[in-house]
mmCIF file of C-alpha atoms and ligand atoms in Angstrom:
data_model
loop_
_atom_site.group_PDB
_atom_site.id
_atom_site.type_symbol
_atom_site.label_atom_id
_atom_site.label_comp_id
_atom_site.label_asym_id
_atom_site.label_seq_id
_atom_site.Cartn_x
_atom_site.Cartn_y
_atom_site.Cartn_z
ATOM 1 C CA UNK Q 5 14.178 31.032 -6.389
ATOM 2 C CA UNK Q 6 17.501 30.639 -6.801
ATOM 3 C CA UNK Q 7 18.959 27.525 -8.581
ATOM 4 C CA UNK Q 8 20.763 26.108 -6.112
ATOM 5 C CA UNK Q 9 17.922 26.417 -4.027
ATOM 6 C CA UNK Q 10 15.838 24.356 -6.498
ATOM 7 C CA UNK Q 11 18.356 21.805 -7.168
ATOM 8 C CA UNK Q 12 18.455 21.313 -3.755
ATOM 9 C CA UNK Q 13 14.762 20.652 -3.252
ATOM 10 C CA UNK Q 14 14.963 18.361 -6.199
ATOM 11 C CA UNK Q 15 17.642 16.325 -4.843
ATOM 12 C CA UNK Q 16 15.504 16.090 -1.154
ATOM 13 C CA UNK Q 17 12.028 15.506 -3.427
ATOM 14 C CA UNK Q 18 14.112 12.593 -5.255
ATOM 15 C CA UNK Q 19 15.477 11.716 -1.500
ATOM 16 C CA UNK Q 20 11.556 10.739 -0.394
ATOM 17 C CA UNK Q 21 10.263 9.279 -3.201
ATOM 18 C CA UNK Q 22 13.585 6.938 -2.860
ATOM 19 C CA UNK Q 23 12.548 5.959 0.620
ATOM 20 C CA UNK Q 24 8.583 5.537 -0.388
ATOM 21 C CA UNK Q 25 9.564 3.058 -2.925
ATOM 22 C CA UNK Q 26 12.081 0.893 -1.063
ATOM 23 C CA UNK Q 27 9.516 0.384 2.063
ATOM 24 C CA UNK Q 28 6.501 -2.276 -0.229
ATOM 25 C CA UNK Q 29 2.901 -1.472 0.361
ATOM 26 C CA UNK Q 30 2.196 -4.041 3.173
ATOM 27 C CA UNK Q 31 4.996 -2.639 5.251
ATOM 28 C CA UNK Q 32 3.664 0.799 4.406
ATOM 29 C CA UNK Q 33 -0.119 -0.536 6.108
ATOM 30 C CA UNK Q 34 1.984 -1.825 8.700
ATOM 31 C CA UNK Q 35 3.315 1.186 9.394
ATOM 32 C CA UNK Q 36 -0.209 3.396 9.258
ATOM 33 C CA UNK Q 37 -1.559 0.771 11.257
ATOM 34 C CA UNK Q 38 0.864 1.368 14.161
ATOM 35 C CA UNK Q 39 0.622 5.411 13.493
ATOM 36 C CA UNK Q 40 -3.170 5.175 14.310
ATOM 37 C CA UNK Q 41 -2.828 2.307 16.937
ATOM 38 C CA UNK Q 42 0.077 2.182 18.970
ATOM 39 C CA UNK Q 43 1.106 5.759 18.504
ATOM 40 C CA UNK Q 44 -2.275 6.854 18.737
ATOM 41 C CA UNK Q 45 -2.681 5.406 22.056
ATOM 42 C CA UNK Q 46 -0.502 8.233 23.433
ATOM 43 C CA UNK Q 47 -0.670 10.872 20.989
ATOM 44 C CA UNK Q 48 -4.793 10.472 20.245
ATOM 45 C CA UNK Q 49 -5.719 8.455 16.988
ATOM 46 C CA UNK Q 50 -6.164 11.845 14.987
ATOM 47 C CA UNK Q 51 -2.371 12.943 16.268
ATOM 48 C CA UNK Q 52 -3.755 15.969 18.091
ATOM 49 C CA UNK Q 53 -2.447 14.719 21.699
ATOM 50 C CA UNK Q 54 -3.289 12.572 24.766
ATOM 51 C CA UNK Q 55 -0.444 11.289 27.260
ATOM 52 C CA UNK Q 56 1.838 12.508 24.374
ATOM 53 C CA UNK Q 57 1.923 15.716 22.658
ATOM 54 C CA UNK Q 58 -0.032 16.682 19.422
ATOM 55 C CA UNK Q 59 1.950 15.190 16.310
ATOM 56 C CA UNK Q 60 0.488 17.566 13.967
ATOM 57 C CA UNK Q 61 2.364 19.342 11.207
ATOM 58 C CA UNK Q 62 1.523 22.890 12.887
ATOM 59 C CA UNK Q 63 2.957 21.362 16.295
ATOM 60 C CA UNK Q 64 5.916 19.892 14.696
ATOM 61 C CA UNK Q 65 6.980 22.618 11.904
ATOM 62 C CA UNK Q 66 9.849 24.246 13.751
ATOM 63 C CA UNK Q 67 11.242 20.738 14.522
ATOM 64 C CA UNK Q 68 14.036 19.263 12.357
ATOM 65 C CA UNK Q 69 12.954 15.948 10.358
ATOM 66 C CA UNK Q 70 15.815 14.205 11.758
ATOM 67 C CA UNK Q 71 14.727 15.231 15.378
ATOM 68 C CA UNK Q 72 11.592 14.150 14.975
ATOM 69 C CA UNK Q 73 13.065 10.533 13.252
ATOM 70 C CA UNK Q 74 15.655 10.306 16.242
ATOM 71 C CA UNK Q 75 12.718 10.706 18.696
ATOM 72 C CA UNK Q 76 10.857 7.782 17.035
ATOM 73 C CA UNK Q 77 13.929 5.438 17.316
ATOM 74 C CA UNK Q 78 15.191 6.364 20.154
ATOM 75 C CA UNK Q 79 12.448 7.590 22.171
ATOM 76 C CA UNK Q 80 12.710 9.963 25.131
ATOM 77 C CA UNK Q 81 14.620 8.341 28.097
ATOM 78 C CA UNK Q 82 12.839 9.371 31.539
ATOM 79 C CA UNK Q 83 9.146 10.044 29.592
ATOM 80 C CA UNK Q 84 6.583 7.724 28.429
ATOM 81 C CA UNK Q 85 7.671 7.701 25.069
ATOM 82 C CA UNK Q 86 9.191 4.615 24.032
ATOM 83 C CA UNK Q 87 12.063 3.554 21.537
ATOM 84 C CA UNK Q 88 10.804 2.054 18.270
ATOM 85 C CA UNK Q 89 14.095 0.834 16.977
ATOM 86 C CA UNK Q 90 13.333 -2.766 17.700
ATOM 87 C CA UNK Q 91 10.522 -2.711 15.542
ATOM 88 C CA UNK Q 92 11.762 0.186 12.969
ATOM 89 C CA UNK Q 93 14.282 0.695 10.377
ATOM 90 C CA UNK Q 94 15.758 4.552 10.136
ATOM 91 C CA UNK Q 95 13.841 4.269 6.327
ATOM 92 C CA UNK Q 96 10.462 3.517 7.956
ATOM 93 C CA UNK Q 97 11.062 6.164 10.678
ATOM 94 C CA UNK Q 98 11.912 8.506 8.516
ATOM 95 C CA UNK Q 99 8.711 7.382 6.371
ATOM 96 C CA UNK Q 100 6.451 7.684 9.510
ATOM 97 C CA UNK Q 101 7.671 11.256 10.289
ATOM 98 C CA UNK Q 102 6.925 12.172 6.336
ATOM 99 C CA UNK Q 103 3.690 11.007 7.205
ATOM 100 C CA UNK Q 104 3.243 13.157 10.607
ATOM 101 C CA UNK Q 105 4.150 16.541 8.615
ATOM 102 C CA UNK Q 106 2.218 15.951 5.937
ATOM 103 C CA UNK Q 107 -0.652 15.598 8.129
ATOM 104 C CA UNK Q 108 -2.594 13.305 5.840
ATOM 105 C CA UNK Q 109 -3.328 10.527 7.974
HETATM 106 C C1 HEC U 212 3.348 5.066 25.827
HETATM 107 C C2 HEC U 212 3.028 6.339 25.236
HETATM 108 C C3 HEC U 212 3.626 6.708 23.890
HETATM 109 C C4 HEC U 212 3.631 5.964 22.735
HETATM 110 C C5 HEC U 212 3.067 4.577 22.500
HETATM 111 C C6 HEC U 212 4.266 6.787 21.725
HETATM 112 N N1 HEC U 212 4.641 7.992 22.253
HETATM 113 FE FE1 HEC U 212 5.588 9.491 21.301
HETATM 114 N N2 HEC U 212 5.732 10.551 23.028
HETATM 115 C C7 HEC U 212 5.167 10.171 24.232
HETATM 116 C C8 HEC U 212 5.443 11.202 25.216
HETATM 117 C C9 HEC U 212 4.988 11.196 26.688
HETATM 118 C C10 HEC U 212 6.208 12.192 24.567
HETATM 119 C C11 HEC U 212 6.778 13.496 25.162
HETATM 120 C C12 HEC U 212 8.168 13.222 25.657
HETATM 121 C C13 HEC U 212 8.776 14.459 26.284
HETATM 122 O O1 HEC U 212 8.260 14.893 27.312
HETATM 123 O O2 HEC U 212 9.745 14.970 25.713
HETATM 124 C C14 HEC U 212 6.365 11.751 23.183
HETATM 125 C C15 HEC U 212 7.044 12.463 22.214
HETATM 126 C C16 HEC U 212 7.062 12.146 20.872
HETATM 127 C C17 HEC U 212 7.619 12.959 19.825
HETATM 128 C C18 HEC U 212 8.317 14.296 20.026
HETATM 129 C C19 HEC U 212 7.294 15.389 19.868
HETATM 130 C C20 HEC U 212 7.886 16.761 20.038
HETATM 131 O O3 HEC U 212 7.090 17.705 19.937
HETATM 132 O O4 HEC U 212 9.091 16.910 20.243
HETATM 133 C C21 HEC U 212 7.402 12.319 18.649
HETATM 134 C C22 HEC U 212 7.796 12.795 17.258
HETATM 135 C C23 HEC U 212 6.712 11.090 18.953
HETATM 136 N N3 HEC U 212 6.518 11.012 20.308
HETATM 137 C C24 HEC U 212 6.328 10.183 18.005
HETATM 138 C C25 HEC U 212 5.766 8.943 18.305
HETATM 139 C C26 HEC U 212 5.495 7.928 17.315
HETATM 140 C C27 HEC U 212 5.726 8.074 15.815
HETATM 141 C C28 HEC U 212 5.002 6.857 17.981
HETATM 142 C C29 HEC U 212 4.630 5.504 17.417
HETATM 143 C C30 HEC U 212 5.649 4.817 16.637
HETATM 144 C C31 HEC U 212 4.926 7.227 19.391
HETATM 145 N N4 HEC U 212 5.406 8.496 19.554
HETATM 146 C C32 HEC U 212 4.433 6.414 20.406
HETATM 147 C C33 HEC U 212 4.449 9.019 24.477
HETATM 148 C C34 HEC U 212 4.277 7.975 23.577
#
């Protein structure tokens, strides 16, 4: 790999675990609660679809992080899939799409 290529992925590695710390562990169950609940109610509870599509990391690897965090804000005008800004900071959006591709839920 080439170096810039590695200082790169340092600098997005030190990126995430900026954003992990800043959001405290309560919010962070807050947030996994309303992955599995609210989300869940549209896109199944294990993320593999319903009225939504699958979140999974295989069904979301050719889309851009900040696609998938713009979706979660903003939501999809004209679909089912609502806007989360009132209730979500860019950080914890950003946070719950880390979560989606890493597919540990
Ligand atoms: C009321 C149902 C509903 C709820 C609740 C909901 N979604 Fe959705 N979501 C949808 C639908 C329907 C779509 C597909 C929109 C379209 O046709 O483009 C979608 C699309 C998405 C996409 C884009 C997927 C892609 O492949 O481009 C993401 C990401 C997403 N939702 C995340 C979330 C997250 C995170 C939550 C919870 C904070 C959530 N959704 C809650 C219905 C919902």
């Amino acid at each position: 790999m080439k170096p810039s290529i590695l200082s790169a992925l340092s600098l997005l590695v030190s990126c995430w675990a900026a954003a992990d710390s800043s959001i405290s562990p309560s919010r962070q169950q807050y947030l996994n609660n309303l992955l599995i609940q609210d989300c869940g109610s549209c896109h199944g509870l294990t993320m593999k679809g319903g009225l939504g599509p699958a979140l999974l990391p295989t069904s979301l690897k050719n889309k851009p992080a900040a696609f998938i965090t713009a979706t979660i804000l903003d939501g999809r005008p004209g679909t089912a899939m609502p806007a989360w800004r009132p209730l979500l900071s860019d950080q914890e959006a950003a946070w719950l799409t880390a979560r989606l591709l890493s597919g540990d839920l």
